[in-house]
Short mmCIF file of C-alpha atoms in Angstrom, two decimals:
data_model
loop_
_atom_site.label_atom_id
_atom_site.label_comp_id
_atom_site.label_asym_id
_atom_site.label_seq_id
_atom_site.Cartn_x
_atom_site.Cartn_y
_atom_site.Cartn_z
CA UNK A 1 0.00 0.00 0.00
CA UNK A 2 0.90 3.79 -0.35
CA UNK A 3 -0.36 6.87 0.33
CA UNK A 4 -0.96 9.46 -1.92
CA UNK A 5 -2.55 12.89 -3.08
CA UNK A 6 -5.51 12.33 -5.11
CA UNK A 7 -6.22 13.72 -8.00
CA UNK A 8 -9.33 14.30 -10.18
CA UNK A 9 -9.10 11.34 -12.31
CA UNK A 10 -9.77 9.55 -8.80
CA UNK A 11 -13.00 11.51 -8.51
CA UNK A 12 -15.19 8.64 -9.69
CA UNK A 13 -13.27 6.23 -7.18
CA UNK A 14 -13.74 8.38 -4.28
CA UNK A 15 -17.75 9.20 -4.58
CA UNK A 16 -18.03 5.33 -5.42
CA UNK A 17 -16.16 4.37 -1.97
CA UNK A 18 -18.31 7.33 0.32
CA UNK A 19 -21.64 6.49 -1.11
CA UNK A 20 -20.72 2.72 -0.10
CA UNK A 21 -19.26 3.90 3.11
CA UNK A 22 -22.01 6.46 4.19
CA UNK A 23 -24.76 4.57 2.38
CA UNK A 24 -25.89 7.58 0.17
CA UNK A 25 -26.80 7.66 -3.73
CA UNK A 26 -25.87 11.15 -5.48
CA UNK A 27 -27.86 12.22 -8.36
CA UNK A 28 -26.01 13.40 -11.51
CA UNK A 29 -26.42 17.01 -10.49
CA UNK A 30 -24.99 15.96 -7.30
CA UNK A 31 -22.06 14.65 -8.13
CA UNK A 32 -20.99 17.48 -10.70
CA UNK A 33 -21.98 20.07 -7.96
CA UNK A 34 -19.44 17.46 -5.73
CA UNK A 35 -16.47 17.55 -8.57
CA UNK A 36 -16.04 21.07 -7.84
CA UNK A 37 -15.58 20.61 -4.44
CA UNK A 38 -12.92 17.97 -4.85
CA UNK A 39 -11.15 19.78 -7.10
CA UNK A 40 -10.42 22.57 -4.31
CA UNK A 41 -9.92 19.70 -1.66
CA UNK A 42 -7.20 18.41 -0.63
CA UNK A 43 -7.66 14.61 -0.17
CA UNK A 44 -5.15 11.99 0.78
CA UNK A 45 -5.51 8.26 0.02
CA UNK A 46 -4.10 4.69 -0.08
CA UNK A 47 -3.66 2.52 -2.89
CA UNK A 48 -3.73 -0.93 -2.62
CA UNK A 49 -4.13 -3.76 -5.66
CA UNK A 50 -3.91 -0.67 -7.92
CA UNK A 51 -7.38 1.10 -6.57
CA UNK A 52 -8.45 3.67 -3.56
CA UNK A 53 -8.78 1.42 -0.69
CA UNK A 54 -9.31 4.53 1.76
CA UNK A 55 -9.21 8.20 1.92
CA UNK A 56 -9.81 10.98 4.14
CA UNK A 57 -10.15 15.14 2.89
CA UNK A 58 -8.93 17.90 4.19
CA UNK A 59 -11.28 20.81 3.59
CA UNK A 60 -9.87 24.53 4.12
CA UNK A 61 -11.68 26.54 6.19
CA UNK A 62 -11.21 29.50 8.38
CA UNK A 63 -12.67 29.14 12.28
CA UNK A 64 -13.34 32.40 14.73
CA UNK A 65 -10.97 31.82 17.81
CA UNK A 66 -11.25 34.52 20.57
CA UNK A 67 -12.08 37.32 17.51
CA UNK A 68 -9.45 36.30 15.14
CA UNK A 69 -9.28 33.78 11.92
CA UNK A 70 -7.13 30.76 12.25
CA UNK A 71 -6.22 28.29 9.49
CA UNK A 72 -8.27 25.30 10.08
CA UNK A 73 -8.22 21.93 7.97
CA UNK A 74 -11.46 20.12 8.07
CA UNK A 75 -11.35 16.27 8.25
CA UNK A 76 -13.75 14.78 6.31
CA UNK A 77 -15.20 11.65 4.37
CA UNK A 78 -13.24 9.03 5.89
CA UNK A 79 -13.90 5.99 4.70
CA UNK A 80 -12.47 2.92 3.82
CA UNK A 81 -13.73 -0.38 1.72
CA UNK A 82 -14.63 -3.22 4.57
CA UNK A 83 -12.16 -5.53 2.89
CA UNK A 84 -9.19 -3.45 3.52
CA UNK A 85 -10.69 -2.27 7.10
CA UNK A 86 -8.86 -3.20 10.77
CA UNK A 87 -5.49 -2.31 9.00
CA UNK A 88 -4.31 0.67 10.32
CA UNK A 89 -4.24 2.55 6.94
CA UNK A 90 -7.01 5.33 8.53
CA UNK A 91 -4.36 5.78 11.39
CA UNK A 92 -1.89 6.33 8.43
CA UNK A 93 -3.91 8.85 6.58
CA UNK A 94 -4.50 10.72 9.57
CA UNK A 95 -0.89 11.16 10.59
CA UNK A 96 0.00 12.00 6.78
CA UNK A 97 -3.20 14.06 7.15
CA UNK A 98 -1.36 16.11 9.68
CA UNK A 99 2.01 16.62 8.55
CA UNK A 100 0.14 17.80 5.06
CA UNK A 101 -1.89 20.45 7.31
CA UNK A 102 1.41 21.34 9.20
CA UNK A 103 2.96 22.21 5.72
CA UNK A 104 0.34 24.45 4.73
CA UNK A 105 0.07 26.36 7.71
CA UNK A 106 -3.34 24.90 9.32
CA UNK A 107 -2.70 25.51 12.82
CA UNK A 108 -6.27 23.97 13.75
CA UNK A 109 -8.28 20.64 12.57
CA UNK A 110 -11.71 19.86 13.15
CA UNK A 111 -13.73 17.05 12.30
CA UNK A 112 -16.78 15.28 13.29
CA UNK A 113 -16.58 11.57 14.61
CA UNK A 114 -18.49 8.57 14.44
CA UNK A 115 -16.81 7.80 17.49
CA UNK A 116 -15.27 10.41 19.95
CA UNK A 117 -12.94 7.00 21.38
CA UNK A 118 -11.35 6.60 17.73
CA UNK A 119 -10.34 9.76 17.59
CA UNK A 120 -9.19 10.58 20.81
CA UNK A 121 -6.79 8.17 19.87
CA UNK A 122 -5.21 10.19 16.95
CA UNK A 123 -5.18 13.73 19.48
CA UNK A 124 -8.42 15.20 18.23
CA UNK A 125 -10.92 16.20 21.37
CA UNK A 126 -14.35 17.31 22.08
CA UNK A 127 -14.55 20.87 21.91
CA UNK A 128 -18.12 21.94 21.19
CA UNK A 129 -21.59 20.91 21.63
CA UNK A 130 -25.20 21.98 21.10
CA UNK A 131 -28.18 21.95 22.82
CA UNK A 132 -31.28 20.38 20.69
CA UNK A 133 -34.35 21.64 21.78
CA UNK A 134 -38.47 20.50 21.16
CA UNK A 135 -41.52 22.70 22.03
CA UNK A 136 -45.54 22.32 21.74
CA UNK A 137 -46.84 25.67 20.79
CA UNK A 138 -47.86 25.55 24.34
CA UNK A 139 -44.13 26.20 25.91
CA UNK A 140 -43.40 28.65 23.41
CA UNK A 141 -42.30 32.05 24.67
CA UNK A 142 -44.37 34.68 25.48
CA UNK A 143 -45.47 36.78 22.85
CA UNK A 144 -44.27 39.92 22.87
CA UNK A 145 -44.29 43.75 21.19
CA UNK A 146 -40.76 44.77 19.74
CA UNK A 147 -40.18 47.95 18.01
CA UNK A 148 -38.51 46.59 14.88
CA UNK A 149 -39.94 44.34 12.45
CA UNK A 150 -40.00 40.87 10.75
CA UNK A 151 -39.50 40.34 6.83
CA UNK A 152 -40.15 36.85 5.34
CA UNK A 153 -39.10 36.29 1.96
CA UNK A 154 -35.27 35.97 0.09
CA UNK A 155 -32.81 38.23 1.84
CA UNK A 156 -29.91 39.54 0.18
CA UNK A 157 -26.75 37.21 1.26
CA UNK A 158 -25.12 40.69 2.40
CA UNK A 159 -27.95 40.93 5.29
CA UNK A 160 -27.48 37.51 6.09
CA UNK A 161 -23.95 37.56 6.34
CA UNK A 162 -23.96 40.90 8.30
CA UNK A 163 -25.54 39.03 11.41
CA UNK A 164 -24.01 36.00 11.04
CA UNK A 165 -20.48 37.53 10.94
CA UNK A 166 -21.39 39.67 14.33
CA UNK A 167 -22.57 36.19 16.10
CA UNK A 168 -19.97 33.58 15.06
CA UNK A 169 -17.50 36.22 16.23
CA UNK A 170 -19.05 36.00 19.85
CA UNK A 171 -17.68 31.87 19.75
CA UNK A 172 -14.99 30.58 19.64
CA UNK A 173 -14.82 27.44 16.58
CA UNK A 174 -17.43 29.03 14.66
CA UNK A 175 -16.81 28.83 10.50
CA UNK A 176 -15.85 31.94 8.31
CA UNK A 177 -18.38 31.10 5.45
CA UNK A 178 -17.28 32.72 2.46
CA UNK A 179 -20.09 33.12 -0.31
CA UNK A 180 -20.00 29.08 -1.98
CA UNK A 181 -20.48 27.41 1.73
CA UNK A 182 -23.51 30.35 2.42
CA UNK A 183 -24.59 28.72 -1.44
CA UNK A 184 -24.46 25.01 -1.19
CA UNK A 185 -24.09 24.52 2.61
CA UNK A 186 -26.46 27.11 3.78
CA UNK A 187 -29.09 27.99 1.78
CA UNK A 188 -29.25 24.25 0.59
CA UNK A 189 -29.78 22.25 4.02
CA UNK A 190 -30.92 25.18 6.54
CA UNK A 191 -34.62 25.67 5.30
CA UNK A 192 -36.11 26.91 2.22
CA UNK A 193 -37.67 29.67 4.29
CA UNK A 194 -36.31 32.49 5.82
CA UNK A 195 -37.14 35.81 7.88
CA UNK A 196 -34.90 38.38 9.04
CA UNK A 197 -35.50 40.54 12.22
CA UNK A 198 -34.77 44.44 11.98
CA UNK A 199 -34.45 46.72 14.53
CA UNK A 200 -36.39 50.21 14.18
CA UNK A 201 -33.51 52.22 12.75
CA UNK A 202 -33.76 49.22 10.07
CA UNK A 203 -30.40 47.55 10.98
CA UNK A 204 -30.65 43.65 10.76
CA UNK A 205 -30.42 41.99 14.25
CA UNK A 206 -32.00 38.43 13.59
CA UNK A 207 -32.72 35.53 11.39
CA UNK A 208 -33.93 32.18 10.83
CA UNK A 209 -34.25 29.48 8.30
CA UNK A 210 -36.90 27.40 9.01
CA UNK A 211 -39.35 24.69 6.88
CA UNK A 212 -42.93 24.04 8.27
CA UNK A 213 -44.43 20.98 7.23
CA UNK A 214 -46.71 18.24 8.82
CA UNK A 215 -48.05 20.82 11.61
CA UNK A 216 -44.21 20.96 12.74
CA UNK A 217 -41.93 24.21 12.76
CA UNK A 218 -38.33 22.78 11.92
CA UNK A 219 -35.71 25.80 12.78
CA UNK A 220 -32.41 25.15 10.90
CA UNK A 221 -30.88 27.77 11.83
CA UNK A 222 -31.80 30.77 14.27
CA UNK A 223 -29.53 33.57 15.24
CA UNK A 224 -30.18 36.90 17.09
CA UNK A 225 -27.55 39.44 18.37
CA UNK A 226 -29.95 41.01 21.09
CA UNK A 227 -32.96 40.33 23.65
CA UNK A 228 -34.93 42.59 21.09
CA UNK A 229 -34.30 40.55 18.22
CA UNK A 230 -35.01 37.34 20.06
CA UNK A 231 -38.27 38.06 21.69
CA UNK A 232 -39.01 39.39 17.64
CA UNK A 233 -38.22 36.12 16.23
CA UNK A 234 -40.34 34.12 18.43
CA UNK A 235 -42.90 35.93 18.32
CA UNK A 236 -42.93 35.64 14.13
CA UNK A 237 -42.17 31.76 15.13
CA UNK A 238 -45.66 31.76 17.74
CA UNK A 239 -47.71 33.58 15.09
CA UNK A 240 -47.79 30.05 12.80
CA UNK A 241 -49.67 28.44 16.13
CA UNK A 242 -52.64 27.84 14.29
CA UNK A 243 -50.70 25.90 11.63
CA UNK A 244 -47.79 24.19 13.64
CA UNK A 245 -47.83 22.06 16.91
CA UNK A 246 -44.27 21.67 17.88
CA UNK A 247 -40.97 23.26 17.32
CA UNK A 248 -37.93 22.04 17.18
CA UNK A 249 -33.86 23.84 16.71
CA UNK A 250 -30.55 23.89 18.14
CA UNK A 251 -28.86 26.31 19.99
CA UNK A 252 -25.50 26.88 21.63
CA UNK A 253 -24.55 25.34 24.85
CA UNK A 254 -24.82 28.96 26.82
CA UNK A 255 -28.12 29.37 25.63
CA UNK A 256 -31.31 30.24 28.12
CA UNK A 257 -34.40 29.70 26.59
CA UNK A 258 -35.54 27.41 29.11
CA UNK A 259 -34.44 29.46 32.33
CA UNK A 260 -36.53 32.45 30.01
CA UNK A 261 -40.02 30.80 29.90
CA UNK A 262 -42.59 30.58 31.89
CA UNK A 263 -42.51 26.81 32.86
CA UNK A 264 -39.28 25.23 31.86
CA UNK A 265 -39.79 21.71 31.58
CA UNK A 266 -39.22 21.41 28.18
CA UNK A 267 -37.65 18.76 26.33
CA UNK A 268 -33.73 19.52 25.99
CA UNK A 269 -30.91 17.60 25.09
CA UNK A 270 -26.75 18.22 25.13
CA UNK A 271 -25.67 17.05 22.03
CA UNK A 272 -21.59 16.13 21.85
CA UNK A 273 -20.64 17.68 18.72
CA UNK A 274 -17.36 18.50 16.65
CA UNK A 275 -13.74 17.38 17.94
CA UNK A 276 -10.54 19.71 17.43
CA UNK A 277 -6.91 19.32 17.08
CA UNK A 278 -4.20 21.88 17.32
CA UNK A 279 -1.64 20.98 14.77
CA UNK A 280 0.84 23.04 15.13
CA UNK A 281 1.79 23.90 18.96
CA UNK A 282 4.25 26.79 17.96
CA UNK A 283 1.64 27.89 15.06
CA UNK A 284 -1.30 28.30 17.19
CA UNK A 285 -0.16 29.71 20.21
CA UNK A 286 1.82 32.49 17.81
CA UNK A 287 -1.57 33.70 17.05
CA UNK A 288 -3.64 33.18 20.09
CA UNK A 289 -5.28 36.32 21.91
CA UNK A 290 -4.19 34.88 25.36
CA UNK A 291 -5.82 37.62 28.25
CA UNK A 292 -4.50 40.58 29.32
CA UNK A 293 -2.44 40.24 32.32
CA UNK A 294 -1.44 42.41 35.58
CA UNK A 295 2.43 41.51 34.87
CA UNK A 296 3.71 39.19 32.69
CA UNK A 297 3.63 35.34 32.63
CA UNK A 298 5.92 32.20 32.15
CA UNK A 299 4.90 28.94 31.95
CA UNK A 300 6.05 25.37 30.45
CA UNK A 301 3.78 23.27 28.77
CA UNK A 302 5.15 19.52 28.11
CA UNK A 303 3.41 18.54 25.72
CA UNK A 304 2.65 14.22 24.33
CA UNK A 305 1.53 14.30 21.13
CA UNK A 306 2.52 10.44 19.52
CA UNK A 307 0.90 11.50 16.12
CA UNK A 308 2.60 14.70 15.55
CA UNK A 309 5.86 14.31 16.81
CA UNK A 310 6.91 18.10 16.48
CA UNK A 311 4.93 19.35 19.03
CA UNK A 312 5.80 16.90 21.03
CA UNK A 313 9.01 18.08 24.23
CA UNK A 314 8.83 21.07 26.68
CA UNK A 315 7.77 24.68 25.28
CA UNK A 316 8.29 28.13 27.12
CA UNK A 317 4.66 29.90 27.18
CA UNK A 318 5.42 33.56 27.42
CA UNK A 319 2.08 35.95 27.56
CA UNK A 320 2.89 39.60 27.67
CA UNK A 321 0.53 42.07 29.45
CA UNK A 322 -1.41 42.72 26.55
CA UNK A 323 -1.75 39.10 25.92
CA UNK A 324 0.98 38.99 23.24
CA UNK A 325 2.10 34.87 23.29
CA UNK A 326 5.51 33.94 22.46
CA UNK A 327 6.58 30.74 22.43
CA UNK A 328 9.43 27.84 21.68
CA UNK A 329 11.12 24.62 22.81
CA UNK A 330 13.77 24.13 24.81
CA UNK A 331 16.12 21.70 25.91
CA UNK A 332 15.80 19.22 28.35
CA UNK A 333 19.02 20.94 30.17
CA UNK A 334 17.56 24.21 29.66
CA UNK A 335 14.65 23.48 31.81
CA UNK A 336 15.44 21.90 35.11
CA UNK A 337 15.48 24.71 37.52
CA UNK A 338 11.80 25.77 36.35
CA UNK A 339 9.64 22.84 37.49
CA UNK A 340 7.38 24.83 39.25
CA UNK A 341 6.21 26.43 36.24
CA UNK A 342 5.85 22.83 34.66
CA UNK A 343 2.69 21.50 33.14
CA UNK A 344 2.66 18.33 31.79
CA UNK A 345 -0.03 17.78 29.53
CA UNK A 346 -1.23 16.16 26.02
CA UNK A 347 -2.22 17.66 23.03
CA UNK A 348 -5.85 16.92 23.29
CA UNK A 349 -6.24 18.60 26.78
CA UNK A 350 -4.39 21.46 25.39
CA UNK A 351 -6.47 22.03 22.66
CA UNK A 352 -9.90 21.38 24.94
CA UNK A 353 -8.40 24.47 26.86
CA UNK A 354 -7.28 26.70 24.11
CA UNK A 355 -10.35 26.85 22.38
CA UNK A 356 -12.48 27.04 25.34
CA UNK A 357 -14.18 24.37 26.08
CA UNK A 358 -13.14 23.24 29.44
CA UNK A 359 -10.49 25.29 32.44
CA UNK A 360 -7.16 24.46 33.20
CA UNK A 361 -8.68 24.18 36.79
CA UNK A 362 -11.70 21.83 35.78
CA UNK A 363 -8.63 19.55 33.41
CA UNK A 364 -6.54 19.37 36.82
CA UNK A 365 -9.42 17.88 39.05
CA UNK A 366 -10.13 14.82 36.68
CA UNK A 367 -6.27 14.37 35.82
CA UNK A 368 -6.12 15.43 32.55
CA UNK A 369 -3.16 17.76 33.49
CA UNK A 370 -0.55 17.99 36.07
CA UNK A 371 1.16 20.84 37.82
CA UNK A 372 1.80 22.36 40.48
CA UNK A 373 -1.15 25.04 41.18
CA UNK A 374 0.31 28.36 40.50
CA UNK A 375 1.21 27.39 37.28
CA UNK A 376 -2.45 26.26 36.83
CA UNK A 377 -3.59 29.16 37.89
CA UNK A 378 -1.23 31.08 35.89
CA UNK A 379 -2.57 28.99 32.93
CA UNK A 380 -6.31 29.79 34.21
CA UNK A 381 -5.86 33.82 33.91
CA UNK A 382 -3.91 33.08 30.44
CA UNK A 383 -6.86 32.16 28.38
CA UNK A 384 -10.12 33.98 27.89
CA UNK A 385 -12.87 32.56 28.81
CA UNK A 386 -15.67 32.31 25.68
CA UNK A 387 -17.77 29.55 24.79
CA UNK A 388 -17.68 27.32 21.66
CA UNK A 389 -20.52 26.43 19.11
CA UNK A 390 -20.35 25.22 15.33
CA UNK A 391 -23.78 26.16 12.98
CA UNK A 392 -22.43 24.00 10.40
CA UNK A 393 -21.39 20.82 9.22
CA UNK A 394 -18.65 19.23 7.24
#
């Protein structure tokens, strides 16, 4: 076997092996629409008895991390054919997968598992989830008088993109969606209707996709950057109670609908989502916003990382006042009479941390890292704290 970029002529090979693998059938429309995004991709597989026993892609994408953009490779379609499966050739890809995203600068992977255990294995952790909500038009919230107004219809992709620019920018691993993701990822799988929320000096603040169908409100996607807009868009969503009977959407983790109505038993469920990798140790933490800080802070981070073998070794953490990171590794001689600002640690707990999901403090109790506790704490007032969520999927 080898691995190997993939090029177009393996197009045919590739759809062939994820229909089988994720039990789809593409129409011809479909699969031309697909072409173009292989074409951009970049996909990695192995050959064995002269076909494309497995493959993975790497999709480019951009991700919000604590207000800036950071070079994210999206892992995606992995599949292999059963007769070449329980070899270790996904293991492979992945590791190749990494060193390609190392090359081209993708400091940050994400992917979505059919197993969180798998890929824990490979360094790739849980860092967002959703919560997936169900209403009667009973539970719904209160309506209520806002001064701005609701539009149904087609809105242009500028007024769209306004609001949803000002929200993902509020999370941290939300996607940068440039015009062809808003197209086919968007506008093809949220809902074929949509209504946008504007405030009374006529400045969007709101929107949702949405279907109705079979006396049942499906939200794909709702967003809303104040209490105004909110109250706004439910009300618009509690005005189709004579046609509807239950609602359902998502929402981020930090949301508070329920704690917001009037009886709260509603049905709600936390929904484990996307996984992330950092990639590049020195990369990321070059670009990370780390807090601003009374006086400056020092701290080493040993990092175990089996699959990507240049992060792995001790690295000096410097944050400046203004949050400004510098970083690099050092010898093991170099480090010996700083042990008390030692925190040993692998790559998947870092990257929980970094983007958000879980404290340095919470990662000590269960064991996930070890130090002593003023470099902990040092490591607690480094990063900002902001939640995660992902609208999308990939």
């Amino acid at each position: 076997m080898e691995i190997r970029k993939l090029t177009m002529e393996d197009y045919e090979a590739c759809m062939a092996l994820s229909e089988y693998a994720f039990q789809f059938k593409l129409t011809e429309e479909q699969i031309e629409m697909r072409r173009e995004e292989f074409a951009k991709q970049n996909v990695l597989g192995v050959y064995a008895d002269g076909q494309v026993g497995a493959k993975l892609q790497i999709v480019p994408f951009q991700t919000h991390i604590h207000g800036r953009s950071f070079e994210m490779g999206g892992i995606a379609a992995v599949a292999t054919w059963p007769e070449y499966r329980r070899k270790g050739w996904v293991a492979k890809l992945l590791q190749s997968a990494l060193e390609e995203m190392n090359r081209n600068k993708q400091s940050i992977s994400f992917l979505h598992p059919f197993s969180f255990s798998f890929y824990r294995k490979y360094g790739w952790e849980t860092y967002v989830e959703y919560k997936r909500y169900k209403l009667s038009t009973s539970q719904l919230p209160a309506k209520k008088i806002t001064r701005g107004t609701v539009k149904r219809g087609n809105p242009e992709l500028a007024v769209l993109k306004q609001v949803y620019n000002a929200y993902a920018a509020r999370y941290n691993g939300t996607l940068d969606r440039d015009d062809a993701w808003w197209t086919r990822s968007v506008f093809l799988k949220k809902g074929s209707q949509r209504a946008v929320y504007y405030d009374e000096a006529e400045v969007p603040q709101g929107y949702v996709f949405y279907e109705v169908k079979e006396r049942k409100f499906t939200i794909g996607e709702m967003i809303h950057l104040n209490e105004e807009a909110r109250e706004g868009l439910w009300t618009f969503i509690a005005n189709h109670d004579s046609m509807i009977e239950e609602v359902t959407l998502q929402a981020p983790a930090d949301d508070m609908l329920a704690f917001q109505l009037d009886n709260p038993r509603i049905q709600q469920e936390v929904v484990p989502y996307f996984m992330a990798r950092i990639v590049s140790v020195e990369q990321f933490i070059s670009q990370y916003p780390f807090a601003s800080q009374e006086s400056p802070i020092q701290i080493l981070l040993e990092v175990e990382d089996q699959y990507a073998p240049w992060n792995e070794g001790v690295w000096e953490l410097n944050v400046a006042m203004n949050g400004t990171a510098s970083i690099w590794k050092k010898a093991e001689s170099e480090h010996e009479g700083q042990r008390g600002q030692l925190i040993r640690l692998h790559i998947q707990s870092l990257t929980t941390m970094l983007m958000g999901y879980r404290r340095p403090v919470e990662m000590e109790q269960i064991g996930r890292i070890e130090g002593t506790s003023a470099a902990i704490q040092a490591l607690e007032k480094a990063i900002p704290v902001r939640g995660t969520y992902l609208l999308d999927f990939f």
